[in-house]
Amino acid sequence: MKSNNILPHIIIAGLLGALFIPFVVADTQLFPYISGKGFVFRILVEILLGIWVGGMFFDASLRPKITWLTWSVLALTVVTILADIFGHSFYHSFWSNYERMDGLITTLHLAAYFFIASSVLSTRARWKVFFNVSVVASVIMAIYAFNQLSGRIQINQGGVRVDGTFGNATYLAVYMLLNIFITLFLALGVSQSVEKGKQWYLYCWYGLALVCQLIPLYYTATRGAILGLIGGLILTSAVIALFEKNRPGIRKSAIGVLVLVIIVVGGFFIIRDSSFVTSSQTLSRFSSISIQSINNQGRRYVWPMAWQGFLDRPILGWGQENFNYVFNKYYDPRMYNQEPWFDRAHNIVLDWLVTAGLLGFLSYMSLFGAALYLLWKNETYSIGEKAVLLGLLSSYFFQNLFVFDNLISYMYFFAILAFIHSESSRNKSEPAWLTRIATPTVGRVVAATCVVMVVALIYGLNVKQIGASKNIINGLSFSKNTAEQSLDYFQRVFDANTFASGEALDQLASQFATFTSQGVAQPTRERYVKMTVENLEKQINRYPDDARYLLTMGSLRGRMGDNEASLSYLGRALKESPKKQRIYYEIGLVHLNTAQYLKAVEAFKTAYDLDTSSEESKILYIISLLYNKDLKTANTLIAELTKKPEFFDERIVSALVNTNNTGE
């Protein structure tokens, strides 16, 4: 078989295979629901990229064409590269971490994915196959979610919000949201491409698929995605009702959907306080939406921090994966009961403003602008198809105002962009310069280079990182290993010198009690301390102003009894995050352990004054007051705590006993 017959089909098979990446769960990896998907996507794109680049010199049908979306994707990629290079930490920006699998490496793979898909899936028939396979995959995912709802399969993140094989209900929600609109798009195209009499079973199939997709979306209880769906359906129906003239049946259906959605939404607000609503996990989450509920969320505090970070670096931002520096610098102490470290603003607008500044945000928005321009300009779409794609893009953008993208949502977004691009570039010619150089001799050289490139990329960008992640998992398998064997696995991680070192240090530091217990041999304990301290120091040298590593080192040194070094690192952490209570806690504990009670009081009082509603700050402040013999202030604060009849804290009792104040 000639290469120009087989290569497109190999690439198409790979693109179809990518639609099943959501099912990848790598149990041998850290963050198995995320990292496994990321590595499979990267390796697959690298292989397809090699075939595509080499193949376009032999097969003209594989060569890219230019539209406004081409320039938008290139602009976003170039701006992101510049933002990362001139950002706060290029290393972190490039590699990201196992929990996110994002960063510049993913941006480059997504750009490659866009160009491959838009060039190879060059006909409506090929895209129809692609979208239909996606619908099939989503129905399989829905069946998995149904088993979670029935209790046959465990919900991975706990609770009752289904998460499929994503490990996160929000990720499953946006996956189903996008596939709902893809299914609607296919259903609208049925009557245009199928003979009459053969349409009914396709309508039945797409109707069944929609039901299967809607149920898991509902049970994710993800408000942003569900509101995005409602808004997208309203927009889609309104556009069809206003502009569809040639298909009265479709227009009537759109009007019906529009009326139904309005009735359902209006009816919900009428019965929002009823037992029917309050007893439902999903409906109660919607009924609780209010200004007060928003004020209790982390977003209430993180969004202003993100805005301050943008104002600091308004042109190119901080670079990808550097939001933690903004979070530390502008930390709001009212977040004491939230997650200790945020790496996203949970708002796509603010995330791009922080990541790549105004240039990055405008480049990102140009993707939507170019897509909508090409969509509405192209006459190959029916009004209904245009309306559905408009609804898809708007609902996707809306739900991203409250969350952030993950790999799968990004993959689908770039696939939709590739579809719109390919539909608009069908009658265009490939770049003239590419035609001129596409000779057999050049093609053979490029093909050979691509083979070497693919092998190098797979090994350099994936194999070492996969191995390092596996070694961390093995190192944490204490039931299978001795402490010494676990340290051997961690040493392999550090020897590999990958971005996994940071994750390994987080895990090692959190296992201080395990590795320094009396049951561990003295040489192993010493090895643990030396390994952790030395590699933490390397990490701090790489990220000298990262408050998290400084705090980890300060805390570790304190637990080792090296109080002077502990206070030095904690002081540096405080400079980077001056309002984070946890740093003051560690400083206060060092002073307590060294009987410097007045200094302990000062540290804990500062933490308490940052937000007096923090119970933890109040407890630690009371303990320091007891040791400093300030019984009057301590008793006043204890009286405030004991107003809660269920309150009890062993640390306060222990401090009262140790200071002989049990009778007070």
XYZ file of C-alpha atoms in Angstrom:
664
model
C 0.000 0.000 0.000
C 1.279 3.434 -0.868
C 2.304 5.674 2.002
C -0.094 8.410 0.910
C -2.991 5.960 1.367
C -2.042 4.559 4.751
C -0.602 7.530 6.642
C -3.849 9.527 6.948
C -5.643 6.442 8.237
C -2.955 5.792 10.854
C -3.225 9.374 12.090
C -7.035 9.227 12.103
C -6.873 6.026 14.153
C -4.612 7.811 16.630
C -6.973 10.788 16.869
C -9.901 8.451 17.493
C -7.851 6.648 20.130
C -7.322 9.972 21.909
C -11.065 10.094 22.584
C -10.631 7.158 24.981
C -7.890 8.825 27.025
C -10.524 9.863 29.616
C -10.709 6.181 30.615
C -7.010 5.971 31.480
C -6.369 5.471 35.186
C -2.714 4.778 35.993
C -2.674 3.153 39.432
C 1.112 3.014 39.470
C 1.384 6.792 39.101
C 0.924 9.750 41.421
C -2.479 11.345 40.830
C -3.523 8.305 38.762
C -6.640 9.966 37.329
C -4.618 12.871 35.956
C -1.005 11.953 35.276
C -1.805 8.764 33.347
C -4.095 10.639 30.969
C -1.452 13.338 30.517
C 1.358 10.964 29.626
C -0.783 8.947 27.200
C -1.897 12.147 25.467
C 1.652 13.461 25.161
C 3.081 10.213 23.820
C 0.221 9.802 21.357
C 0.587 13.376 20.061
C 4.355 12.964 19.725
C 3.906 9.824 17.622
C 1.207 11.426 15.474
C 3.311 14.570 15.097
C 6.215 12.560 13.711
C 3.968 10.726 11.243
C 2.218 13.945 10.208
C 5.354 16.067 9.713
C 7.100 13.313 7.785
C 3.970 12.342 5.877
C 3.124 15.804 4.569
C 6.188 15.645 2.288
C 4.717 12.587 0.554
C 0.985 13.293 0.807
C -0.296 16.776 -0.060
C -3.611 16.092 1.705
C -1.792 16.168 5.073
C -0.408 19.653 4.608
C -1.834 22.416 6.807
C -3.893 25.321 5.559
C -4.184 28.829 6.941
C -7.211 30.515 8.534
C -7.677 33.078 11.288
C -7.658 30.227 13.779
C -4.177 29.246 12.608
C -2.871 32.648 13.606
C -4.793 32.631 16.885
C -3.349 29.284 17.956
C 0.136 30.378 16.929
C -0.285 33.702 18.742
C -1.370 31.995 21.954
C 1.519 29.541 21.724
C 4.145 32.221 21.080
C 2.828 34.548 23.800
C 2.735 31.665 26.279
C 6.328 30.745 25.445
C 7.432 34.342 26.019
C 5.407 34.583 29.237
C 7.034 31.408 30.555
C 10.554 32.439 29.541
C 10.240 35.857 31.168
C 8.021 34.647 33.992
C 8.868 33.804 37.567
C 10.103 30.228 37.093
C 10.565 28.820 33.603
C 11.361 25.304 34.861
C 8.055 25.042 36.695
C 6.226 26.758 33.834
C 7.538 24.218 31.361
C 7.020 20.990 33.317
C 4.061 21.721 35.607
C 3.472 18.770 37.986
C 1.729 15.422 38.248
C -1.432 16.889 39.745
C -2.084 19.239 36.815
C -0.055 17.883 33.862
C -0.281 21.352 32.357
C 2.426 23.914 31.641
C 4.187 24.842 28.429
C 4.792 21.201 27.548
C 1.025 20.663 27.381
C 0.437 23.939 25.510
C 2.862 22.804 22.794
C 1.203 19.394 22.575
C -2.250 20.970 22.292
C -1.047 23.242 19.485
C 0.387 20.196 17.691
C -2.881 18.335 18.274
C -4.813 21.228 16.703
C -2.648 21.308 13.566
C -2.694 17.529 13.170
C -6.456 17.213 13.617
C -7.318 20.213 11.440
C -5.068 18.969 8.623
C -5.933 15.263 8.619
C -9.635 15.392 9.513
C -10.120 17.478 6.413
C -13.623 16.390 5.407
C -17.026 16.529 7.090
C -17.239 12.726 6.795
C -14.055 12.262 8.840
C -15.216 14.697 11.484
C -18.558 12.906 11.631
C -16.740 9.692 12.484
C -14.634 11.528 15.082
C -17.668 13.068 16.788
C -19.655 9.831 16.701
C -16.826 7.953 18.380
C -16.752 10.693 21.010
C -20.471 10.183 21.653
C -19.942 6.423 22.000
C -17.106 7.042 24.476
C -19.285 9.431 26.494
C -22.079 6.845 26.721
C -19.580 4.274 27.996
C -18.434 6.841 30.569
C -22.073 7.423 31.506
C -22.548 3.688 32.101
C -19.523 3.791 34.417
C -21.116 6.736 36.251
C -24.422 4.839 36.551
C -22.528 2.063 38.315
C -21.108 4.636 40.688
C -24.613 5.918 41.412
C -25.817 2.387 42.112
C -22.902 1.727 44.465
C -21.342 -1.028 42.354
C -18.320 1.169 41.666
C -16.840 3.492 44.246
C -16.951 7.252 43.678
C -13.278 8.111 43.559
C -13.320 11.488 45.319
C -15.747 10.305 47.989
C -19.187 11.697 48.729
C -22.105 11.385 46.326
C -20.959 13.510 43.372
C -20.141 11.087 40.550
C -16.745 11.539 38.908
C -16.407 8.662 36.417
C -12.787 7.844 35.659
C -11.762 11.484 36.132
C -11.416 11.411 39.914
C -13.093 14.826 39.979
C -16.800 15.578 39.495
C -16.058 18.922 37.836
C -13.897 17.273 35.173
C -16.633 14.728 34.415
C -19.178 17.550 34.224
C -17.387 19.535 31.532
C -16.701 16.306 29.593
C -20.422 15.523 29.511
C -21.302 19.161 28.799
C -19.165 19.231 25.656
C -20.420 15.855 24.467
C -24.046 16.943 24.898
C -23.513 19.721 22.375
C -21.555 17.406 20.078
C -24.501 14.983 20.166
C -26.943 17.802 19.387
C -24.728 18.870 16.480
C -24.785 15.359 15.032
C -28.542 15.042 15.543
C -29.185 18.286 13.669
C -27.141 17.002 10.754
C -29.013 13.720 10.430
C -31.788 14.926 8.106
C -29.250 16.529 5.782
C -27.118 13.442 5.272
C -29.355 10.392 5.742
C -32.065 9.071 3.491
C -35.617 9.398 4.779
C -36.779 6.256 6.494
C -33.344 5.635 7.969
C -33.348 8.640 10.252
C -35.472 7.340 13.107
C -32.886 4.964 14.558
C -30.228 7.676 14.494
C -32.575 10.071 16.296
C -33.266 7.319 18.838
C -29.551 6.741 19.315
C -28.730 10.409 19.784
C -31.742 10.842 22.075
C -30.547 7.914 24.211
C -27.029 9.330 24.235
C -28.335 12.712 25.429
C -30.189 11.075 28.312
C -27.080 9.085 29.233
C -24.962 12.257 29.200
C -27.444 14.456 31.086
C -27.873 12.110 34.053
C -24.171 12.007 35.076
C -23.892 15.755 34.482
C -26.793 16.297 36.875
C -25.290 14.019 39.522
C -21.922 15.716 39.391
C -23.782 18.614 41.072
C -21.367 20.976 39.313
C -23.152 24.313 39.247
C -20.949 26.044 36.678
C -21.317 23.281 34.090
C -25.063 22.854 34.618
C -25.675 26.598 34.441
C -23.456 26.664 31.352
C -25.622 23.969 29.775
C -28.806 25.888 30.558
C -27.372 29.107 29.161
C -25.991 27.334 26.111
C -29.343 25.694 25.373
C -31.148 29.024 25.726
C -28.674 30.694 23.356
C -28.830 27.820 20.854
C -32.628 27.701 20.888
C -32.956 31.476 20.591
C -30.634 31.624 17.564
C -32.505 28.816 15.802
C -35.884 30.365 16.627
C -34.793 33.743 15.252
C -32.816 32.766 12.178
C -33.882 29.302 11.001
C -36.217 29.828 8.019
C -35.769 26.696 5.938
C -36.484 23.973 8.525
C -39.727 24.813 10.355
C -39.650 21.552 12.306
C -36.267 22.404 13.808
C -37.431 25.947 14.533
C -40.537 24.726 16.374
C -38.446 22.281 18.377
C -36.065 25.085 19.347
C -38.952 27.261 20.510
C -40.260 24.338 22.532
C -36.867 23.781 24.177
C -36.573 27.491 24.919
C -40.007 27.591 26.575
C -39.308 24.372 28.494
C -36.008 25.654 29.875
C -37.593 28.927 30.968
C -40.460 27.059 32.675
C -38.065 24.656 34.461
C -35.789 27.466 35.660
C -38.724 29.625 36.749
C -40.379 26.689 38.497
C -37.185 25.891 40.357
C -37.022 29.366 41.851
C -40.645 29.050 42.974
C -40.024 25.763 44.846
C -36.378 26.377 45.833
C -37.206 26.201 49.561
C -39.308 23.040 49.328
C -38.269 19.696 50.825
C -38.038 18.278 47.297
C -35.217 20.705 46.524
C -33.459 20.711 49.895
C -33.334 16.894 49.971
C -31.519 16.756 46.624
C -27.725 17.034 46.599
C -27.730 18.793 43.222
C -30.805 20.997 43.594
C -29.833 22.103 47.104
C -26.474 23.282 45.781
C -28.300 25.515 43.318
C -30.824 26.751 45.868
C -27.953 27.757 48.155
C -26.412 30.099 45.584
C -26.277 33.543 47.171
C -23.884 36.369 47.927
C -23.225 34.799 51.326
C -22.414 31.387 49.817
C -19.985 33.016 47.396
C -18.342 34.873 50.291
C -17.682 31.530 51.990
C -15.825 30.104 48.984
C -12.112 30.323 48.305
C -12.837 32.160 45.055
C -14.092 35.144 47.088
C -10.549 35.655 48.353
C -8.479 34.215 45.502
C -9.950 36.364 42.728
C -8.770 39.673 44.294
C -5.326 38.110 44.827
C -5.205 37.138 41.163
C -6.142 40.671 40.126
C -3.311 42.086 42.252
C -0.942 39.605 40.643
C -2.035 40.732 37.191
C -1.443 44.383 38.122
C 2.079 43.438 39.198
C 2.888 41.983 35.767
C 0.239 43.240 33.334
C 1.948 42.547 29.983
C 3.201 38.939 30.048
C 2.209 37.817 33.518
C 4.009 35.409 35.816
C 4.260 32.414 33.484
C 2.334 29.173 33.668
C 2.184 27.296 36.977
C 3.434 30.311 38.941
C 0.147 31.366 40.510
C 1.443 30.084 43.852
C 3.778 33.107 44.068
C 0.810 35.447 43.655
C -1.164 33.424 46.188
C 1.655 33.618 48.739
C 2.374 37.291 48.217
C -1.240 38.441 48.486
C -2.532 35.700 50.780
C -5.757 36.668 52.548
C -5.721 35.388 56.163
C -9.493 34.891 55.993
C -8.658 31.756 53.996
C -7.400 29.959 57.100
C -10.082 27.256 56.749
C -9.561 26.775 52.991
C -6.956 24.699 51.180
C -3.481 25.869 52.278
C -2.076 26.272 48.759
C -3.910 27.442 45.628
C -2.254 27.085 42.209
C -5.178 28.424 40.151
C -7.516 31.403 40.388
C -10.473 29.162 39.440
C -11.500 31.655 36.780
C -10.279 31.367 33.196
C -10.046 35.135 32.691
C -7.977 35.733 35.827
C -5.895 32.605 35.246
C -4.813 33.825 31.811
C -4.213 37.365 33.067
C -1.912 36.013 35.773
C -0.316 33.380 33.543
C 0.453 35.467 30.471
C -0.787 38.973 31.184
C -2.968 41.030 28.904
C -1.256 39.648 25.792
C -1.981 36.098 26.861
C -5.597 36.827 27.711
C -6.190 38.581 24.373
C -4.522 35.685 22.540
C -6.767 33.228 24.379
C -9.883 35.257 23.606
C -8.804 35.466 19.956
C -9.456 31.704 19.761
C -13.127 32.337 20.475
C -13.241 35.413 18.259
C -11.674 33.657 15.269
C -13.839 30.563 15.778
C -17.071 32.560 15.926
C -16.060 34.652 12.917
C -15.264 31.592 10.788
C -18.338 29.774 12.076
C -20.814 32.482 11.166
C -19.107 33.326 7.879
C -19.070 29.713 6.632
C -22.150 28.764 4.604
C -21.485 25.015 4.821
C -23.103 24.971 8.269
C -26.852 25.082 8.707
C -28.295 27.686 11.087
C -28.941 24.905 13.593
C -25.341 23.685 13.455
C -24.021 27.208 13.883
C -26.334 27.714 16.848
C -25.211 24.490 18.546
C -21.517 25.296 18.130
C -22.195 28.805 19.421
C -23.954 27.275 22.428
C -21.055 24.874 22.984
C -18.420 27.619 22.992
C -20.488 29.917 25.198
C -21.337 27.231 27.778
C -17.717 26.060 27.844
C -16.491 29.605 28.437
C -19.140 30.286 31.079
C -18.351 27.241 33.193
C -14.664 28.145 32.970
C -15.441 31.372 34.813
C -15.683 29.244 37.968
C -13.125 26.493 37.382
C -10.044 25.893 35.280
C -9.330 23.701 32.288
C -8.012 20.179 32.582
C -6.309 18.193 29.838
C -9.505 16.569 28.524
C -11.499 19.799 28.357
C -8.561 21.462 26.598
C -8.338 18.531 24.179
C -12.016 18.860 23.266
C -11.792 22.635 22.969
C -8.898 22.394 20.526
C -10.715 19.634 18.626
C -13.728 21.928 18.149
C -11.405 24.711 16.997
C -9.748 22.276 14.577
C -13.163 21.305 13.184
C -14.175 24.922 12.598
C -10.778 25.596 11.010
C -10.939 22.602 8.668
C -14.484 23.462 7.551
C -13.306 26.982 6.694
C -10.096 25.947 4.945
C -11.492 23.251 2.672
C -11.056 25.299 -0.513
C -7.743 26.840 0.482
C -4.303 25.747 -0.720
C -1.413 24.684 1.462
C 1.395 27.246 1.978
C 3.392 27.744 -1.222
C 6.743 27.443 0.570
C 5.803 23.971 1.777
C 4.878 22.889 -1.732
C 8.244 24.077 -3.041
C 10.338 22.144 -0.535
C 8.217 18.971 -0.543
C 10.550 16.932 -2.734
C 11.210 13.195 -2.294
C 14.787 13.845 -1.148
C 13.751 16.372 1.482
C 10.911 14.072 2.493
C 13.256 11.152 3.203
C 15.528 13.351 5.306
C 12.595 14.777 7.243
C 11.072 11.312 7.769
C 14.332 9.976 9.211
C 14.643 13.042 11.427
C 11.085 12.554 12.636
C 11.822 9.009 13.762
C 14.738 10.237 15.869
C 12.672 13.177 17.128
C 9.776 10.985 18.258
C 12.046 8.593 20.153
C 13.850 11.495 21.819
C 10.622 13.242 22.777
C 9.001 10.130 24.209
C 12.040 9.340 26.317
C 12.987 12.865 27.340
C 9.507 14.165 28.064
C 7.794 11.049 29.385
C 9.763 7.903 30.187
C 11.940 9.391 32.938
C 8.995 11.226 34.479
C 6.806 8.114 34.435
C 9.585 6.127 36.095
C 10.101 8.797 38.746
C 6.395 8.860 39.583
C 6.351 5.088 39.898
C 9.349 5.222 42.224
C 7.538 7.679 44.503
C 4.571 5.313 44.689
C 6.919 2.424 45.475
C 8.669 4.535 48.078
C 5.364 5.172 49.827
C 4.467 1.456 49.897
C 5.543 1.000 53.512
C 3.626 -2.259 53.868
C 5.873 -3.809 51.209
C 9.187 -2.108 51.975
C 11.504 -1.525 54.849
C 12.303 2.125 55.562
C 15.672 1.630 53.895
C 14.088 0.222 50.732
C 11.654 3.127 50.603
C 14.537 5.568 50.768
C 16.206 3.697 47.901
C 13.157 4.408 45.738
C 13.183 8.091 46.697
C 16.877 8.302 45.918
C 16.171 7.044 42.397
C 13.695 9.895 41.997
C 16.306 12.487 42.979
C 18.963 10.853 40.808
C 16.651 11.139 37.783
C 16.609 14.938 38.289
C 13.093 15.551 36.983
C 10.206 17.727 38.123
C 9.205 14.757 40.291
C 11.812 15.829 42.861
C 9.465 18.459 44.276
C 6.656 15.950 44.725
C 9.064 13.451 46.282
C 10.150 16.066 48.808
C 6.572 16.861 49.756
C 5.981 13.178 50.391
C 9.256 12.648 52.263
C 8.758 15.641 54.530
C 5.226 14.511 55.386
C 6.596 11.113 56.469
C 8.962 12.506 59.134
C 7.327 10.504 61.927
C 7.484 7.298 59.883
C 11.183 7.504 59.045
C 12.346 8.785 62.455
C 10.335 6.463 64.700
C 12.065 4.266 67.243
C 11.426 1.217 65.080
C 13.713 2.588 62.357
C 17.447 1.914 62.615
C 19.622 4.906 63.475
C 21.617 4.817 60.188
C 18.326 4.847 58.234
C 17.027 7.779 60.267
C 20.213 9.690 59.591
C 20.007 8.838 55.900
C 16.414 10.091 55.772
C 17.332 13.397 57.396
C 20.350 13.909 55.151
C 18.474 13.006 51.963
C 15.485 15.220 52.764
C 17.504 18.238 53.889
C 19.984 18.112 51.010
C 17.304 17.813 48.347
C 15.091 20.411 49.969
C 18.064 22.764 49.863
C 18.465 22.057 46.143
C 14.789 22.769 45.608
C 15.028 26.011 47.571
C 18.024 27.065 45.484
C 15.925 26.432 42.356
C 12.902 28.267 43.813
C 14.439 30.634 46.404
C 11.250 32.619 46.978
C 8.742 29.785 47.130
C 7.188 30.084 50.583
C 5.992 26.481 50.506
C 9.476 24.956 50.317
C 10.833 27.441 52.845
C 8.025 26.585 55.231
C 8.593 22.855 54.720
C 12.300 23.225 55.460
C 11.662 25.445 58.469
C 9.145 22.998 59.897
C 11.434 20.031 59.262
C 14.410 21.733 60.895
C 12.259 22.556 63.889
C 11.188 18.934 64.312
C 14.854 17.946 64.102
C 15.690 20.350 66.934
C 17.746 22.704 64.757
C 15.879 25.767 66.016
C 18.208 28.428 64.671
C 18.051 27.069 61.117
C 14.311 26.573 61.477
C 13.716 30.220 62.384
C 15.974 31.327 59.529
C 13.940 29.451 56.903
C 10.632 30.422 58.489
C 11.716 34.057 58.470
C 12.428 33.793 54.748
C 9.027 32.155 54.206
C 7.390 35.017 56.091
C 8.935 37.559 53.741
C 7.348 35.775 50.785
C 3.963 35.285 52.467
C 3.643 37.796 55.329
C 0.008 37.039 56.150
C -0.025 33.256 56.220
C -0.927 32.073 59.709
C 0.694 28.685 59.309
C 4.154 30.252 59.129
C 3.530 32.080 62.417
C 2.340 28.783 63.918
C 5.656 27.134 63.126
C 7.638 30.098 64.473
C 5.584 30.044 67.665
C 6.094 26.300 68.122
C 9.870 26.711 67.843
C 9.771 29.371 70.575
C 7.546 27.191 72.757
C 9.932 24.271 72.415
C 12.844 26.474 73.472
C 10.909 27.999 76.413
C 10.948 31.472 74.827
C 7.376 32.004 75.842
C 7.126 35.733 75.245
C 8.311 35.310 71.658
C 5.847 32.447 71.248
C 3.041 34.729 72.435
C 4.109 37.373 69.926
C 4.060 34.901 67.044
C 0.732 33.311 67.917
C -0.878 36.672 68.713
C 0.149 37.957 65.296
C -1.481 34.924 63.666
C -4.583 35.395 65.825
C -4.869 39.101 65.014
C -4.742 38.366 61.270
C -8.197 36.820 61.636
C -9.666 36.408 65.117
C -12.345 33.992 63.858
C -9.724 31.274 63.363
C -10.208 28.730 66.136
C -6.792 27.170 65.514
C -5.077 30.540 65.940
C -6.998 31.166 69.141
C -6.065 27.765 70.604
C -2.352 28.197 69.907
C -2.457 31.744 71.258
C -4.096 30.464 74.487
C -1.441 27.770 74.908
C 1.373 30.331 74.587
C -0.393 32.615 77.082
C -0.640 29.787 79.600
C 3.059 29.037 79.344
C 3.801 32.759 79.639
C 1.654 32.930 82.825
C -0.835 35.397 81.323
C -3.807 33.617 82.853
C -6.199 36.538 82.612
C -6.029 36.829 78.813
C -5.929 33.055 78.413
C -9.050 32.512 80.525
C -10.923 35.221 78.622
C -10.208 33.444 75.340
C -10.977 30.005 76.834
C -14.350 31.335 77.964
C -15.097 32.334 74.373
C -14.250 28.852 73.112
C -16.208 26.983 75.795
C -19.391 28.766 74.826
C -19.657 25.894 72.393
C -20.859 22.977 74.541
C -19.104 20.434 72.320
C -15.726 22.179 72.428
C -12.734 20.238 73.722
C -9.050 20.476 72.834
C -6.422 18.184 74.331
C -3.635 20.686 73.678
C -5.183 23.276 75.975
C -5.771 20.640 78.657
C -2.144 19.516 78.344
C -0.917 23.108 78.643
C -3.070 23.648 81.746
C -1.624 20.508 83.333
C 1.975 21.365 82.407
C 1.650 24.866 83.834
C -0.175 23.690 87.006
C -3.271 25.719 86.170
C -5.876 22.961 86.351
C -7.693 24.747 89.110
C -8.059 28.043 87.275
